[in-house]
Each structure stands twice: as C-alpha cells, then as structure tokens.
C-alpha cells in the first residue's frame, strides 16, 4: 500500500510542475472580479498567464505593468500610477531607446469579450530589487497600445486592474 501511495505522488508531479510564484485578480471599472493572472519566475524573466472577461469584443487591448499596487475603481484605476519604468526608458518597442519594463504586447480579446494570453517579460523579476514587480499592478486598457506614443501608447481607459501578490 505504501508503495502505491509513493507511486501516486510521483504520478501527480506533472500537475504541479508549472509553479505559480505570484497571482493577481483583475477588477473591472465597477470593482467586480474580472479575471486572474498567474505569474511564474524563470531564469530570464517572468511568464504571465492572463484570463480576463468583460473586455471589448474582437479587439486588441494594451497590457502593461503599472508602478503602484492599487486598483481603486473609484479613480478609474488611476491609483495604479503610470507604467512601471525603473530605467526611465521611453515607452514602446517602436521608440528609440524603448521599450521599458512595463511595456508588454497587446493581447487579443475574443468575440465573447475574453482575453487569454501568455506574455513573457524579460525585463522584470518576482524577486526584490529595482525590477521586482510584486506589489505592483497589471493593467488592461480599452484599446491597443500603438507602441510609440509617450508615455502610455495611447491605449485608452483602464478597464481591468490587478495587484500582483
């Protein structure tokens, strides 16, 4: 019997092999839960798996890391501050000297208003330090990032915000 339990334990290992080092719960503009993110530290950055609902259907939307871990829907999520930018680099992959650490690719929202994506950010970490993002916020905007307009990419309103814990 004991050998069977050990074998069962090894059989279950692949289920938990994809470690989650941090998590975040998205809140919409009304303060209601609108999805989640799982963040996994890697040797070269952070993998962010996101699923969010209630977004503009069949549309690209901007996805950023913001500097402050506050998602007060009463402020339109402005409480999260600007983009996380410890190096002071310009915004956007189309800008000379860009992107900065808070810049990430646009994500696609399906016809039902749900975004599901895996985004890798090589400029951040879940460890303490200048590039650490625990305690900061993930933000989904109303429109796509144009990857060059300073300082935000002309991405529009802040639709969903999640504090990284």
mmCIF file of C-alpha atoms in Angstrom:
data_model
loop_
_atom_site.group_PDB
_atom_site.id
_atom_site.type_symbol
_atom_site.label_atom_id
_atom_site.label_comp_id
_atom_site.label_asym_id
_atom_site.label_seq_id
_atom_site.Cartn_x
_atom_site.Cartn_y
_atom_site.Cartn_z
ATOM 1 C CA UNK A 1 0.000 0.000 0.000
ATOM 2 C CA UNK A 2 2.801 2.402 0.920
ATOM 3 C CA UNK A 3 4.498 1.845 -2.468
ATOM 4 C CA UNK A 4 1.227 2.646 -4.213
ATOM 5 C CA UNK A 5 0.953 5.988 -2.384
ATOM 6 C CA UNK A 6 4.519 6.902 -3.340
ATOM 7 C CA UNK A 7 3.769 5.995 -6.960
ATOM 8 C CA UNK A 8 0.599 8.105 -6.841
ATOM 9 C CA UNK A 9 2.627 11.044 -5.535
ATOM 10 C CA UNK A 10 5.052 10.785 -8.458
ATOM 11 C CA UNK A 11 2.171 10.425 -10.904
ATOM 12 C CA UNK A 12 0.741 13.737 -9.686
ATOM 13 C CA UNK A 13 4.009 15.662 -10.068
ATOM 14 C CA UNK A 14 3.341 16.929 -13.621
ATOM 15 C CA UNK A 15 0.115 18.574 -12.461
ATOM 16 C CA UNK A 16 2.043 20.900 -10.146
ATOM 17 C CA UNK A 17 5.193 21.192 -12.243
ATOM 18 C CA UNK A 18 4.068 24.569 -13.600
ATOM 19 C CA UNK A 19 4.722 26.594 -10.444
ATOM 20 C CA UNK A 20 2.852 29.807 -9.757
ATOM 21 C CA UNK A 21 5.092 32.291 -7.981
ATOM 22 C CA UNK A 22 2.609 35.167 -7.808
ATOM 23 C CA UNK A 23 -1.003 35.791 -8.655
ATOM 24 C CA UNK A 24 -3.274 38.704 -9.393
ATOM 25 C CA UNK A 25 -7.051 39.141 -9.563
ATOM 26 C CA UNK A 26 -8.420 41.633 -12.089
ATOM 27 C CA UNK A 27 -11.071 44.119 -11.012
ATOM 28 C CA UNK A 28 -13.190 45.914 -13.608
ATOM 29 C CA UNK A 29 -14.252 49.577 -13.569
ATOM 30 C CA UNK A 30 -17.069 48.712 -11.134
ATOM 31 C CA UNK A 31 -14.731 46.900 -8.727
ATOM 32 C CA UNK A 32 -16.080 43.463 -9.692
ATOM 33 C CA UNK A 33 -13.800 40.470 -10.263
ATOM 34 C CA UNK A 34 -12.985 40.182 -13.979
ATOM 35 C CA UNK A 35 -10.278 37.531 -14.254
ATOM 36 C CA UNK A 36 -6.891 36.495 -12.976
ATOM 37 C CA UNK A 37 -3.218 36.175 -13.770
ATOM 38 C CA UNK A 38 -0.610 33.629 -12.712
ATOM 39 C CA UNK A 39 2.995 34.823 -12.751
ATOM 40 C CA UNK A 40 5.915 32.420 -12.908
ATOM 41 C CA UNK A 41 9.537 33.409 -12.363
ATOM 42 C CA UNK A 42 12.009 31.999 -14.880
ATOM 43 C CA UNK A 43 15.793 32.353 -15.056
ATOM 44 C CA UNK A 44 15.352 35.082 -17.689
ATOM 45 C CA UNK A 45 12.186 36.965 -16.699
ATOM 46 C CA UNK A 46 8.541 36.411 -15.781
ATOM 47 C CA UNK A 47 5.858 34.448 -17.634
ATOM 48 C CA UNK A 48 2.407 35.975 -17.137
ATOM 49 C CA UNK A 49 -0.674 33.876 -17.913
ATOM 50 C CA UNK A 50 -3.787 36.025 -18.037
ATOM 51 C CA UNK A 51 -7.505 35.437 -18.454
ATOM 52 C CA UNK A 52 -9.868 38.399 -18.213
ATOM 53 C CA UNK A 53 -13.527 38.906 -19.114
ATOM 54 C CA UNK A 54 -15.855 41.800 -19.874
ATOM 55 C CA UNK A 55 -13.470 43.390 -22.378
ATOM 56 C CA UNK A 56 -14.225 44.977 -25.798
ATOM 57 C CA UNK A 57 -15.008 42.004 -28.059
ATOM 58 C CA UNK A 58 -12.863 41.146 -31.083
ATOM 59 C CA UNK A 59 -10.259 43.765 -30.311
ATOM 60 C CA UNK A 60 -6.603 44.151 -29.409
ATOM 61 C CA UNK A 61 -6.077 45.748 -25.990
ATOM 62 C CA UNK A 62 -2.976 47.037 -24.252
ATOM 63 C CA UNK A 63 -1.496 45.050 -21.362
ATOM 64 C CA UNK A 64 1.006 46.803 -19.077
ATOM 65 C CA UNK A 65 2.652 46.668 -15.669
ATOM 66 C CA UNK A 66 1.907 49.805 -13.637
ATOM 67 C CA UNK A 67 4.066 51.184 -10.853
ATOM 68 C CA UNK A 68 1.680 51.123 -7.888
ATOM 69 C CA UNK A 69 -0.215 48.157 -6.486
ATOM 70 C CA UNK A 70 -3.517 49.959 -6.075
ATOM 71 C CA UNK A 71 -6.635 49.185 -8.120
ATOM 72 C CA UNK A 72 -9.186 51.693 -6.859
ATOM 73 C CA UNK A 73 -12.048 51.522 -9.357
ATOM 74 C CA UNK A 74 -13.338 54.845 -7.992
ATOM 75 C CA UNK A 75 -10.366 56.529 -9.657
ATOM 76 C CA UNK A 76 -10.747 54.608 -12.925
ATOM 77 C CA UNK A 77 -7.716 52.616 -11.738
ATOM 78 C CA UNK A 78 -5.596 55.807 -11.926
ATOM 79 C CA UNK A 79 -4.455 54.847 -8.406
ATOM 80 C CA UNK A 80 -2.092 52.343 -10.086
ATOM 81 C CA UNK A 81 0.057 55.240 -11.310
ATOM 82 C CA UNK A 82 2.000 55.221 -14.555
ATOM 83 C CA UNK A 83 3.808 52.407 -16.281
ATOM 84 C CA UNK A 84 6.469 50.572 -14.284
ATOM 85 C CA UNK A 85 9.689 52.044 -15.673
ATOM 86 C CA UNK A 86 12.684 51.653 -13.338
ATOM 87 C CA UNK A 87 15.193 52.528 -16.074
ATOM 88 C CA UNK A 88 13.455 55.693 -17.297
ATOM 89 C CA UNK A 89 13.351 54.341 -20.874
ATOM 90 C CA UNK A 90 10.896 55.674 -23.470
ATOM 91 C CA UNK A 91 7.591 53.857 -23.941
ATOM 92 C CA UNK A 92 7.135 51.389 -26.767
ATOM 93 C CA UNK A 93 9.025 48.966 -28.962
ATOM 94 C CA UNK A 94 8.812 51.451 -31.862
ATOM 95 C CA UNK A 95 10.532 54.201 -29.861
ATOM 96 C CA UNK A 96 14.293 54.662 -29.942
ATOM 97 C CA UNK A 97 15.601 53.502 -26.564
ATOM 98 C CA UNK A 98 12.360 51.663 -25.756
ATOM 99 C CA UNK A 99 10.677 49.642 -24.524
ATOM 100 C CA UNK A 100 10.610 49.965 -20.758
ATOM 101 C CA UNK A 101 9.895 47.214 -18.214
ATOM 102 C CA UNK A 102 6.151 47.911 -18.016
ATOM 103 C CA UNK A 103 5.647 47.560 -21.773
ATOM 104 C CA UNK A 104 4.163 44.291 -22.970
ATOM 105 C CA UNK A 105 2.494 43.157 -26.199
ATOM 106 C CA UNK A 106 -1.165 43.852 -26.910
ATOM 107 C CA UNK A 107 -3.448 40.912 -26.165
ATOM 108 C CA UNK A 108 -6.410 39.713 -28.255
ATOM 109 C CA UNK A 109 -9.954 39.702 -26.902
ATOM 110 C CA UNK A 110 -12.260 37.098 -28.450
ATOM 111 C CA UNK A 111 -15.842 37.586 -29.681
ATOM 112 C CA UNK A 112 -17.187 36.884 -26.173
ATOM 113 C CA UNK A 113 -15.045 39.608 -24.572
ATOM 114 C CA UNK A 114 -12.486 37.260 -23.003
ATOM 115 C CA UNK A 115 -8.727 37.632 -23.282
ATOM 116 C CA UNK A 116 -6.483 34.621 -22.690
ATOM 117 C CA UNK A 117 -2.766 35.073 -23.183
ATOM 118 C CA UNK A 118 0.701 34.054 -22.116
ATOM 119 C CA UNK A 119 3.082 37.010 -22.103
ATOM 120 C CA UNK A 120 6.783 36.781 -21.291
ATOM 121 C CA UNK A 121 8.563 39.843 -19.915
ATOM 122 C CA UNK A 122 12.384 39.544 -19.800
ATOM 123 C CA UNK A 123 12.832 42.922 -18.066
ATOM 124 C CA UNK A 124 11.160 42.094 -14.753
ATOM 125 C CA UNK A 125 11.515 39.710 -11.828
ATOM 126 C CA UNK A 126 9.408 38.470 -8.938
ATOM 127 C CA UNK A 127 12.392 38.915 -6.612
ATOM 128 C CA UNK A 128 13.017 42.076 -4.618
ATOM 129 C CA UNK A 129 15.015 44.787 -6.338
ATOM 130 C CA UNK A 130 14.693 47.553 -8.903
ATOM 131 C CA UNK A 131 12.958 45.338 -11.476
ATOM 132 C CA UNK A 132 10.748 43.492 -8.979
ATOM 133 C CA UNK A 133 7.020 43.572 -9.745
ATOM 134 C CA UNK A 134 5.392 42.011 -6.663
ATOM 135 C CA UNK A 135 3.121 44.643 -5.162
ATOM 136 C CA UNK A 136 2.721 46.427 -8.500
ATOM 137 C CA UNK A 137 -0.309 46.254 -10.830
ATOM 138 C CA UNK A 138 -1.198 44.603 -14.115
ATOM 139 C CA UNK A 139 -3.454 46.748 -16.309
ATOM 140 C CA UNK A 140 -5.666 46.032 -19.306
ATOM 141 C CA UNK A 141 -6.650 49.112 -21.308
ATOM 142 C CA UNK A 142 -9.652 49.802 -23.566
ATOM 143 C CA UNK A 143 -7.661 49.940 -26.786
ATOM 144 C CA UNK A 144 -4.416 48.745 -28.298
ATOM 145 C CA UNK A 145 -1.014 50.193 -27.479
ATOM 146 C CA UNK A 146 0.450 51.946 -30.532
ATOM 147 C CA UNK A 147 3.941 51.122 -29.190
ATOM 148 C CA UNK A 148 5.242 54.672 -29.542
ATOM 149 C CA UNK A 149 3.043 57.466 -28.103
ATOM 150 C CA UNK A 150 4.604 58.784 -24.889
ATOM 151 C CA UNK A 151 4.144 57.904 -22.132
ATOM 152 C CA UNK A 152 1.266 55.410 -22.451
ATOM 153 C CA UNK A 153 0.924 54.211 -26.045
ATOM 154 C CA UNK A 154 -2.466 55.952 -26.486
ATOM 155 C CA UNK A 155 -4.112 52.831 -25.058
ATOM 156 C CA UNK A 156 -7.232 54.458 -23.629
ATOM 157 C CA UNK A 157 -9.130 53.888 -20.409
ATOM 158 C CA UNK A 158 -8.015 51.420 -17.758
ATOM 159 C CA UNK A 159 -10.607 48.631 -17.900
ATOM 160 C CA UNK A 160 -9.158 45.980 -15.587
ATOM 161 C CA UNK A 161 -6.512 46.223 -12.876
ATOM 162 C CA UNK A 162 -4.865 43.516 -10.757
ATOM 163 C CA UNK A 163 -2.412 43.829 -7.861
ATOM 164 C CA UNK A 164 0.454 41.309 -8.108
ATOM 165 C CA UNK A 165 0.675 39.317 -4.862
#
